[in-house]
XYZ file of C-alpha atoms in Angstrom:
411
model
C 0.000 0.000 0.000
C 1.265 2.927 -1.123
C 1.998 6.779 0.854
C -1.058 7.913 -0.280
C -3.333 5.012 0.447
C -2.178 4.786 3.671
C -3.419 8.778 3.863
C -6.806 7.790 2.431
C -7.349 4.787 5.339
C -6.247 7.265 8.039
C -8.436 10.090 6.800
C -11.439 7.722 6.407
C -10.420 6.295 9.529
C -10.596 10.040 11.505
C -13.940 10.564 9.926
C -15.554 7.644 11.729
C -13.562 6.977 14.480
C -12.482 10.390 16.019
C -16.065 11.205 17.441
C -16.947 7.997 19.312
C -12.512 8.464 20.643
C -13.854 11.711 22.062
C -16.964 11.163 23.258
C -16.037 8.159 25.237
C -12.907 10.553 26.892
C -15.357 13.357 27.820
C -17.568 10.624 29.379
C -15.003 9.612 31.863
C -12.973 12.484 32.454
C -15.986 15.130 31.801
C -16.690 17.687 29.557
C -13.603 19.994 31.021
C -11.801 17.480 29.298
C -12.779 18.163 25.824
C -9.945 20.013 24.150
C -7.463 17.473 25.776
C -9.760 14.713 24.232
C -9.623 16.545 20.867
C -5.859 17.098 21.253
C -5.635 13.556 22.518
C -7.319 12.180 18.996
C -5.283 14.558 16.868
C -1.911 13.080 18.264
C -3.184 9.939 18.116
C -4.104 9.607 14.365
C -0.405 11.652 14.201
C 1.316 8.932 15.546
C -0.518 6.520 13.099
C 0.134 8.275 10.132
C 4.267 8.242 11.677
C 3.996 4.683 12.588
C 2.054 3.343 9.777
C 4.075 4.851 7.011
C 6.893 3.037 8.551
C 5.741 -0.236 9.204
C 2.538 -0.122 7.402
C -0.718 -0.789 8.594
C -1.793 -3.414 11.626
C -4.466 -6.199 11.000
C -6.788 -4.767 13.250
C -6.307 -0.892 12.812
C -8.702 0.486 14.893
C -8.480 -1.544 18.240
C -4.399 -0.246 17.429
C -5.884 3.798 17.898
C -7.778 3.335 20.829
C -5.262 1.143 22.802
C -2.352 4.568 21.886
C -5.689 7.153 22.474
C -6.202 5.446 25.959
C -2.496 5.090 26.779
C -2.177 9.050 26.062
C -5.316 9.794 28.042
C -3.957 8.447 30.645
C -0.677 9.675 30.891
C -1.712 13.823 29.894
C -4.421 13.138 32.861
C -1.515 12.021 35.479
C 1.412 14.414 33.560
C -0.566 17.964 33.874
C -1.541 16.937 37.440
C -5.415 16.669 37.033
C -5.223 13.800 39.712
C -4.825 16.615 42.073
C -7.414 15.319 44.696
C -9.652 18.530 44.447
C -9.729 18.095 40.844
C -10.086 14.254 40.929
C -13.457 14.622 43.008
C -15.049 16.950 40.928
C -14.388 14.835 37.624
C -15.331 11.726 39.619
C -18.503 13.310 40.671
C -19.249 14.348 36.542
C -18.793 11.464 35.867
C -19.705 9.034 37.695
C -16.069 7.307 37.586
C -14.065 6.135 40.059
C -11.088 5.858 37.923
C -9.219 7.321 35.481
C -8.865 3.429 33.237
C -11.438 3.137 30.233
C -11.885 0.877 27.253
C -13.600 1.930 24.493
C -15.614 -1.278 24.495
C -19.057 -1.015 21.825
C -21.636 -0.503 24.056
C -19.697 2.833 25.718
C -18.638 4.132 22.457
C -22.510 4.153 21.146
C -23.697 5.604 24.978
C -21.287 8.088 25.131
C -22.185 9.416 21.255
C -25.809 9.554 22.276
C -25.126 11.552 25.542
C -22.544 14.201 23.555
C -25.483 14.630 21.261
C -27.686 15.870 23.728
C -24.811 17.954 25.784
C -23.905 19.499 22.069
C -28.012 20.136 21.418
C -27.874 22.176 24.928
C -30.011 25.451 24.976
C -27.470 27.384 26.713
C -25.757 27.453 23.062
C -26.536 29.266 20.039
C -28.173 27.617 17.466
C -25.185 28.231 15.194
C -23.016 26.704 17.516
C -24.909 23.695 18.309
C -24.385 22.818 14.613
C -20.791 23.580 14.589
C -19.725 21.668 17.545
C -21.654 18.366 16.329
C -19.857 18.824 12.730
C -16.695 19.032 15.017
C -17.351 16.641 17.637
C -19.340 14.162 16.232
C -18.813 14.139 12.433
C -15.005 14.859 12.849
C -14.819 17.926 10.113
C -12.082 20.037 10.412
C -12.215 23.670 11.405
C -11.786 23.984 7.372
C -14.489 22.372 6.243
C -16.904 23.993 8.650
C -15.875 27.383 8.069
C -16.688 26.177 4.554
C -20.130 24.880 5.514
C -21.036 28.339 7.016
C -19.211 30.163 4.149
C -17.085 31.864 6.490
C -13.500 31.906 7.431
C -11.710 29.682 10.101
C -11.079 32.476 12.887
C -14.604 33.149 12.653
C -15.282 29.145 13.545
C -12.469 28.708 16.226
C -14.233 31.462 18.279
C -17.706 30.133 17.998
C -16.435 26.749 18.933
C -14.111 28.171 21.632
C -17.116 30.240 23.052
C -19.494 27.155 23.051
C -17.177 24.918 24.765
C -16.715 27.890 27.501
C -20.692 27.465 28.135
C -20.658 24.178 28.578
C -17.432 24.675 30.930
C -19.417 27.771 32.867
C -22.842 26.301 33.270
C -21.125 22.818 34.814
C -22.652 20.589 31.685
C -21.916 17.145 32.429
C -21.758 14.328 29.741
C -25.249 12.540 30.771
C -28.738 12.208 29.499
C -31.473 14.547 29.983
C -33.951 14.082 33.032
C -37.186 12.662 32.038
C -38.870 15.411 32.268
C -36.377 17.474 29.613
C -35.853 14.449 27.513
C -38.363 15.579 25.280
C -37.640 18.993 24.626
C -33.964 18.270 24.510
C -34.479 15.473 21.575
C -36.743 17.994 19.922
C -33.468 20.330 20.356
C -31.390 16.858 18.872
C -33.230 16.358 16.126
C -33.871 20.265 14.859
C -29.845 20.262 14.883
C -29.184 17.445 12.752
C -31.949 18.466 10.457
C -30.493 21.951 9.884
C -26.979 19.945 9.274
C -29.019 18.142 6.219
C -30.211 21.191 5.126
C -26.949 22.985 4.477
C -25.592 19.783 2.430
C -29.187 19.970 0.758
C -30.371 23.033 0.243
C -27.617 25.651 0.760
C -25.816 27.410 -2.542
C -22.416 28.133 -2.505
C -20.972 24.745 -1.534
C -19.173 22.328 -3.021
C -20.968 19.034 -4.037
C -19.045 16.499 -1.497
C -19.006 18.868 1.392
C -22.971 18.931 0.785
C -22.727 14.862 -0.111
C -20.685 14.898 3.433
C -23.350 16.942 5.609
C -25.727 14.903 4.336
C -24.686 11.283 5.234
C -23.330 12.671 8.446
C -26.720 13.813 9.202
C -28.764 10.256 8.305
C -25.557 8.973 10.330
C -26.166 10.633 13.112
C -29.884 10.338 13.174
C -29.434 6.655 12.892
C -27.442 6.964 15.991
C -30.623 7.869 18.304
C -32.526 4.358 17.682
C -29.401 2.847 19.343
C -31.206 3.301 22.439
C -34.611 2.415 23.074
C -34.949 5.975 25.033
C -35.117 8.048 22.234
C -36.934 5.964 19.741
C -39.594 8.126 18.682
C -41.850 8.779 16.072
C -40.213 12.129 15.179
C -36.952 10.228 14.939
C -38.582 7.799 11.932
C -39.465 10.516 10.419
C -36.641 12.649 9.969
C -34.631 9.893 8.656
C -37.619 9.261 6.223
C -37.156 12.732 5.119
C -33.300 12.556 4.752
C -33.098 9.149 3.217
C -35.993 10.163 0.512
C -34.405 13.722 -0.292
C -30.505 12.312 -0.538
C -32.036 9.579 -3.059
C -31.951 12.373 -5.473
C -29.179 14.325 -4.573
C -26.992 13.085 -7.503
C -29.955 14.419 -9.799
C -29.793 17.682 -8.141
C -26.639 19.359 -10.152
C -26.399 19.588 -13.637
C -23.042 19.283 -15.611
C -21.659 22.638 -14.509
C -23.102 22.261 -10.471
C -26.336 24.043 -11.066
C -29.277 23.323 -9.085
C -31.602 21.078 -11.244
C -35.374 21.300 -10.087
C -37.317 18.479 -9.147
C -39.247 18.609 -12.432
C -36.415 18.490 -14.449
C -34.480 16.033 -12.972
C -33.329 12.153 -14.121
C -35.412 9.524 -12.322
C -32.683 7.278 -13.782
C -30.325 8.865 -10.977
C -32.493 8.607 -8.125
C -30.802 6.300 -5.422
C -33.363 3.313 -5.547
C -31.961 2.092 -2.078
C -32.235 5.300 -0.764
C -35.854 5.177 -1.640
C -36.214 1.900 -0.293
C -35.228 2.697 2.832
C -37.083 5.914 3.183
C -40.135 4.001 2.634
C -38.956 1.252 5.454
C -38.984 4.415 7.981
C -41.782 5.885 6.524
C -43.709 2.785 7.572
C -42.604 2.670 10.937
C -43.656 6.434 11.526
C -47.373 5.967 10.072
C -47.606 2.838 12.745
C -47.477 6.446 14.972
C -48.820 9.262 13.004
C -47.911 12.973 14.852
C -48.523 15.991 13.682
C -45.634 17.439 13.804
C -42.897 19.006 11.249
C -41.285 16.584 10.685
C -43.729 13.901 9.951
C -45.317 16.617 7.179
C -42.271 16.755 5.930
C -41.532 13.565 5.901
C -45.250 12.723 3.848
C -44.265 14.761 1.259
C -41.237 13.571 0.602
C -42.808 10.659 0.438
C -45.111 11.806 -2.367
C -42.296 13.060 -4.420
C -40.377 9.920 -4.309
C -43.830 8.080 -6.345
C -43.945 8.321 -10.013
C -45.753 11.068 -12.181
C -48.911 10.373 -12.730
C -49.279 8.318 -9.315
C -53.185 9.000 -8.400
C -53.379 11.971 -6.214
C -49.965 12.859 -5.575
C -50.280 16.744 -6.283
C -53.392 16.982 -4.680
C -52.166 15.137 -1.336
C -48.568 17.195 -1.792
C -50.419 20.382 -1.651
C -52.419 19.473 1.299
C -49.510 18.640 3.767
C -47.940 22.064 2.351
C -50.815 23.630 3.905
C -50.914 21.549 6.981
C -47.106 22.262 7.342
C -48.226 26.434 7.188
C -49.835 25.831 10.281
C -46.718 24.954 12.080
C -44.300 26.896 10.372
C -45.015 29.984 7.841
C -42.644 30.751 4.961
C -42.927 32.069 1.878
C -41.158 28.824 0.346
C -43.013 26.617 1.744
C -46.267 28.985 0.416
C -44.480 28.527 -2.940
C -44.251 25.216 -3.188
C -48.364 24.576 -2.191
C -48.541 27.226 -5.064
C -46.691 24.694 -7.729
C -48.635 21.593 -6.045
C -51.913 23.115 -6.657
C -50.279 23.764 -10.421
C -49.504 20.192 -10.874
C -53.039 19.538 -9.209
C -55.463 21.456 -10.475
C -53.901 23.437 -13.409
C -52.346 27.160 -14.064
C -55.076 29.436 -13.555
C -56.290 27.686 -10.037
C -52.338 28.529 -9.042
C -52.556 32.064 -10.139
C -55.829 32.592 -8.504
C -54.421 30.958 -5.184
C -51.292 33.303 -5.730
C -53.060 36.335 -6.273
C -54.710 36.046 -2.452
C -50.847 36.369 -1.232
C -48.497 38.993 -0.300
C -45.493 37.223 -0.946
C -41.765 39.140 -0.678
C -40.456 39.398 -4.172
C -37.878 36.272 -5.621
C -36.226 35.082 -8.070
C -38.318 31.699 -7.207
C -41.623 34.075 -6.917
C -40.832 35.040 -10.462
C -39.493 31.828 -11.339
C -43.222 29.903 -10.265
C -45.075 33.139 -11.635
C -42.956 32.059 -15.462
C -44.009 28.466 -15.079
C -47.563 29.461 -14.234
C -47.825 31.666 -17.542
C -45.901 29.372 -20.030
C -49.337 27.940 -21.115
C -51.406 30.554 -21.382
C -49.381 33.864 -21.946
C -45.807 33.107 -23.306
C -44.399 36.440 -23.712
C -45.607 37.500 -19.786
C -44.049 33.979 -19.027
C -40.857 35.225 -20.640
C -41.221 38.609 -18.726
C -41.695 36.656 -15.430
C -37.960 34.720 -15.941
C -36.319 37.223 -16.999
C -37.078 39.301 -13.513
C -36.513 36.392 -11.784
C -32.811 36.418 -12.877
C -32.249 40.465 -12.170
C -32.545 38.560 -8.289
C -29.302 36.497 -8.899
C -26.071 37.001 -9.151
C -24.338 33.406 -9.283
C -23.978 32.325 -13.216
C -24.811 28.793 -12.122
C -28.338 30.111 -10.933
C -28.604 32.277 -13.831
C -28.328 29.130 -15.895
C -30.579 27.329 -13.820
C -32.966 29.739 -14.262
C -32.965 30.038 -18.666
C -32.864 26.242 -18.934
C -36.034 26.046 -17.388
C -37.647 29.206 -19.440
C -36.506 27.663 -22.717
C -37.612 24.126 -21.737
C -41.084 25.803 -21.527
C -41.353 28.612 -23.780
């Protein structure tokens, strides 16, 4: 195996390993302990990538990092002195350890993800945050590659993430789960971060195509993670990973040949992810066996409905019904948008415009983009009109694109 192979396993190796390395560390020396743990990992995988490219790699290369992560746990706790007996008590007493010896055995690697989920998730720290302390923690980006997920620069992330960990440190967080009585409104908290995480790889321009791929899996990863443990099984939990699984099946259909966006009408079934599908529909199942409604499970139905075929009996009619379900939870103008194009598909153009005219909708290049659809059958050059002011609202070339494929596919 080659220099650059050997790269390859240890990156891939970070990606999935370094979170459950440093969760499992926080667990038994507390959350005080998290930048050692992070250092910790770091010098770990650095003496791998040393060791390896001398002597290659071991049989079994991951029991190899977690018997060198332990044996430099253990000597930075006794080397800086943190066995000072004052200090001792209060780590003992977060948690809930009598001794400073671990093994990160299966069962405490999956516990101790699911309770740094929830400590992550806290409401003491900005939404922002919460998001870029899971990609950190949990997902094992770099300080890079999130300052690239919020399209900012890296100083910018090392001070949200410093700040964050200093709020956890003030307010005495300890690596546990949530009382019964919280449990609830702290998996809601769970669950809304990981969802915004899918949304940036899904939704959000600017990025590049495996970061969003990245953000993505990391998300359905991490969701995954929760039925682990029968405490947070819940209906809401089915559903987001519904949603994810049923909008990643078409992510590769998403971009066109120069990254463009590619709307849903205009995409290739031919690339939808058929497993993808398949197992959106297997949690799909499980969350109609407890219907809720709830956000997510909205969501989650019409995502369901896009994944049928055209022509599917209904589907329109039933998509534009959750849309205005989901406006009684949550009101956007997208999401007002999109019950406008349903009722399109549904019941033709000039039931859309009607419903279009009752709202006072902020001004868009999608507004104009829906308003161009909505006229291409009945008043071409006002269609024409419509596109053309929806790209005075854009700047990037790939949306500008975007946009005129779609007004000379229907004009």
């Amino acid at each position: 195996m080659d220099t650059a192979d050997i790269s390859n396993r240890i990156s891939n190796l970070y990606k999935t390993e370094a979170s459950k390395m440093i969760s499992v560390l926080c667990k038994y020396y507390g959350i005080q302990f998290m930048d050692n743990a992070e250092e910790i990992v770091s010098e770990t995988f650095l003496t791998a990538s040393e060791d390896w490219l001398n002597k290659g790699i071991p049989n079994n290369p991951i029991p190899w990092l977690y018997s060198v992560a332990k044996n430099k746990a253990i000597n930075r706790y006794k080397r800086e002195k943190i066995h000072d007996q004052k200090i001792i008590d209060h780590y003992r007493q977060e948690s809930n350890s009598s001794k400073i010896d671990f093994d990160f055995v299966m069962e405490e690697v999956i516990d101790s993800q699911l309770m740094m989920m929830f400590v992550l998730s806290h409401p003491s720290i900005p939404i922002e945050s919460q998001i870029g302390l899971a990609l950190r923690i949990l997902c094992g980006f770099t300080i890079d590659e999130i300052a690239k997920t919020f399209l900012t620069n890296k100083e910018t992330i090392s001070k949200r993430l410093y700040r964050a960990k200093e709020v956890l440190r003030e307010n005495g967080i300890s690596l546990k789960y949530p009382t019964p009585d919280e449990f609830q409104n702290r998996l809601q908290s769970v669950l809304r971060t990981i969802y915004l995480i899918f949304n940036k790889g899904y939704s959000m321009e600017g990025l590049e195509k495996e970061i969003r791929k990245s953000l993505c899996l990391e998300s359905i990863h991490l969701c995954s993670l929760l039925l682990e443990t029968k405490i947070s099984i819940h209906s809401d939990v089915y559903a987001l990973l519904s949603l994810f699984c049923f909008q990643y099946s078409r992510f590769d259909s998403r971009f066109g040949h120069e990254g463009e966006i590619v709307l849903y009408e205009d995409q290739n079934r031919e690339f939808w992810n058929l497993e993808f599908i398949q197992k959106g529909k297997y949690f799909y199942h499980l969350l109609i066996q407890n219907p809720m409604f709830s956000k997510f499970h909205l969501e989650a139905n019409i995502a369901f409905w896009h994944s049928l075929p055209e022509g599917t009996n209904g589907k329109w009619q039933s998509i534009s019904e959750l849309y205005s379900a989901l406006l009684l939870i949550e009101s956007s103008s997208l999401i007002q948008l999109n019950r406008i194009y349903a009722i399109y598909k549904a019941f033709g153009n000039k039931e859309a415009i009607r419903e279009l005219g009752k709202l006072d909708l902020p001004k868009s290049s999608y507004y104009f983009s829906l308003l161009g659809e909505l006229y291409s059958g009945l008043d071409p050059l006002k269609s024409k009109e419509y596109f053309m002011e929806a790209i005075s609202y854009v700047t990037s070339p790939k949306e500008i694109n975007s946009i005129q494929n779609r007004m000379k596919k229907l004009l």
